[in-house]
Protein backbone atom coordinates (compact mmCIF):
# COMPACT_ATOMS: atom_id res chain seq x y z
CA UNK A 1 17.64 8.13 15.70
CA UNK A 2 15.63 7.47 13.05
CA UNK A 3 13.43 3.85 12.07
CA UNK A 4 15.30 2.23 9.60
CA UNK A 5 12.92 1.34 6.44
CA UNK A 6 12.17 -2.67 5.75
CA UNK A 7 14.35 -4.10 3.30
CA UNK A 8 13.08 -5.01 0.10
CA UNK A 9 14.88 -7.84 -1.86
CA UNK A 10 16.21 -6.83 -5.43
CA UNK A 11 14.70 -9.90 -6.78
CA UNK A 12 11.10 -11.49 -5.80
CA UNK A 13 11.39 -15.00 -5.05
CA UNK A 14 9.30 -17.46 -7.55
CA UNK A 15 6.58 -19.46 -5.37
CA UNK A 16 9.52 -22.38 -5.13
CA UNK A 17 11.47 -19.66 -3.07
CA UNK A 18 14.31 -19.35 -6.54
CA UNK A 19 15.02 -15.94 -7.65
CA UNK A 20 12.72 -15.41 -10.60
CA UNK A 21 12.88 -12.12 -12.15
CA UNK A 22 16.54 -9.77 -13.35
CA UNK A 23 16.95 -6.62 -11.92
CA UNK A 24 18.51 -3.81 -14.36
CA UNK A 25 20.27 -0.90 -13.53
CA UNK A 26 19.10 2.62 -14.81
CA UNK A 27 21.25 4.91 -13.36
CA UNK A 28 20.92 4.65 -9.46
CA UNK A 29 17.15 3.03 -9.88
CA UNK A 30 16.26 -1.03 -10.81
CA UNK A 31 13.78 -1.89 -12.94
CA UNK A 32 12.58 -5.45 -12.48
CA UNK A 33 12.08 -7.51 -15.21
CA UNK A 34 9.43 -10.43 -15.08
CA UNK A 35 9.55 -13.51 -17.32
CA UNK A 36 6.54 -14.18 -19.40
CA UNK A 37 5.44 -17.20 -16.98
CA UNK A 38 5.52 -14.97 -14.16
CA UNK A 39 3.64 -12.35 -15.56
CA UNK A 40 0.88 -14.77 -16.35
CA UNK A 41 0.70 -16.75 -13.19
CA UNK A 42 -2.55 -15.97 -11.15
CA UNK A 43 -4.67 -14.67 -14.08
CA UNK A 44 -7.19 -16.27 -15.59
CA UNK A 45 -7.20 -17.16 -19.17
CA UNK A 46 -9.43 -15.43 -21.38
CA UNK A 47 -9.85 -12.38 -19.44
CA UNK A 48 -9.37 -9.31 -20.44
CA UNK A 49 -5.85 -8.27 -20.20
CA UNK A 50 -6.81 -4.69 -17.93
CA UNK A 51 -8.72 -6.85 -15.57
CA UNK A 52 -7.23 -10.76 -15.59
CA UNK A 53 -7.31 -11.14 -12.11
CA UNK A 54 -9.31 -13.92 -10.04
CA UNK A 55 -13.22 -12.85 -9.03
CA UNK A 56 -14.38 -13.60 -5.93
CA UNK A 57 -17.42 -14.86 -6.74
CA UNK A 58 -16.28 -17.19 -9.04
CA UNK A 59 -14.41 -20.93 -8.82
CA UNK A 60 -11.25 -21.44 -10.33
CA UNK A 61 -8.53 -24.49 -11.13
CA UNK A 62 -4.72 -24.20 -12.00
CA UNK A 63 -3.84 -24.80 -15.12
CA UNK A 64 -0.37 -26.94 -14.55
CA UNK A 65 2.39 -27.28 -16.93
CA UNK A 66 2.36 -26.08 -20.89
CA UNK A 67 2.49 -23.10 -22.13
CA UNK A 68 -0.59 -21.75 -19.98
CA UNK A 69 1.55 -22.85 -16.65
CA UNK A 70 0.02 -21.01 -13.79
CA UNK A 71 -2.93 -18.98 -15.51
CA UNK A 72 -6.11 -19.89 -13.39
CA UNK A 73 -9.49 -21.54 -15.60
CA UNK A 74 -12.86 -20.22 -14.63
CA UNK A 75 -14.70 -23.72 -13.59
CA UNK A 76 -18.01 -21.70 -12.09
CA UNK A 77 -20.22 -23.63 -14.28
CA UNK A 78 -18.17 -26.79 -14.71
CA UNK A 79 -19.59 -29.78 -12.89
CA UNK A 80 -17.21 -32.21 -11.44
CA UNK A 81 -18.73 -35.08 -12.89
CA UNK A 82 -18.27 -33.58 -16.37
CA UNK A 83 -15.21 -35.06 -18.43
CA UNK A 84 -12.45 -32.71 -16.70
CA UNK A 85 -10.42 -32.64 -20.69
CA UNK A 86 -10.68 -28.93 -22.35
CA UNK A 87 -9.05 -27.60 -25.24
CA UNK A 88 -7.92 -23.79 -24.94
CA UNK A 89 -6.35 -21.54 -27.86
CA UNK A 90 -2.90 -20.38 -27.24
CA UNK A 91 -0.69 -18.15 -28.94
CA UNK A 92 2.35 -19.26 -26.98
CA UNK A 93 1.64 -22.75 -27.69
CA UNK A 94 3.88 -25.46 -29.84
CA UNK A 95 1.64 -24.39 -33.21
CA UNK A 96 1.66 -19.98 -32.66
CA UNK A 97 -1.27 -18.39 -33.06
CA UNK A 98 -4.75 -20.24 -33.88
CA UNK A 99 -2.90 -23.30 -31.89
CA UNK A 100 -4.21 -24.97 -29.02
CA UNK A 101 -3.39 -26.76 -25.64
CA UNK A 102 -5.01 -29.77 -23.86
CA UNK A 103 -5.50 -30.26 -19.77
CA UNK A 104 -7.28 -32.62 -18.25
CA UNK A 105 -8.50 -32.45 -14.68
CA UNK A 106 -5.79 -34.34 -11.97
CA UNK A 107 -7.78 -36.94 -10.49
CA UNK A 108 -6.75 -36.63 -7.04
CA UNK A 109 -7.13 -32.67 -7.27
CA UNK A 110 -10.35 -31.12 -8.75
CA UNK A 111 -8.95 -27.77 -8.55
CA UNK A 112 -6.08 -28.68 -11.09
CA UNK A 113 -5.35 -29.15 -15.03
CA UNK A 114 -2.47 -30.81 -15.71
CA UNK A 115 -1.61 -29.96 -19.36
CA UNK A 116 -1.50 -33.21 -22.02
CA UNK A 117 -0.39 -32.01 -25.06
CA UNK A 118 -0.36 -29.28 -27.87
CA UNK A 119 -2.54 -29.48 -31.14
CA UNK A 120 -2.90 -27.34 -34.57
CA UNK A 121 -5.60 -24.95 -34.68
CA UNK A 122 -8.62 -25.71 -37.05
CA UNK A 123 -7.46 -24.13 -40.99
């Protein structure tokens, strides 16, 4: 008798445990398709899109809510007592491209942003 292989689900779960991504049908294959908030969770903003993932020798905070939901903020050289408010261009923001989004740091967790707002980009 041969080991049977593991199951793999059609659909990842989201980190709340919901299904987050479709599964299409090509024939006898699936392709999985990821919504753009997926795709962009656990990278960090402003790196370069071949390499966005986290570095281990640097320190990091969530960004939380907004249209940068789940992208991770380099803090390496950010001190904690500095005012924890920063202002970060988005494309995918309220005002398109040249726009930008506001976080502030949550005061009970250092190693969050919650996001405050959208703003137009400088003409």
């Amino acid at each position: 008798m041969r080991p049977r292989a593991p199951r793999v689900p059609a659909r990842p779960a989201s980190l709340s445990g919901a299904p987050s991504g479709r599964a299409l049908s090509v024939g006898r294959a699936k392709l999985l398709v990821m919504d753009e908030a997926e795709f962009l969770r656990g990278r960090v903003y402003g790196a370069d899109h071949d390499d966005a993932g986290p570095r281990p020798d640097r320190a990091y905070a969530e960004l939380v809510g907004g249209p940068l939901d789940g992208l991770l903020l380099d803090v390496t050289d950010r001190a904690d007592q500095e005012p924890g408010e920063v202002e970060l261009t988005t494309e995918i923001g309220r005002y398109g491209p040249g726009g930008r989004t506001l976080y502030a740091r949550r005061p009970t967790d250092t190693t969050r942003f919650d996001w405050r707002g959208d703003a137009p980009g400088t003409p």
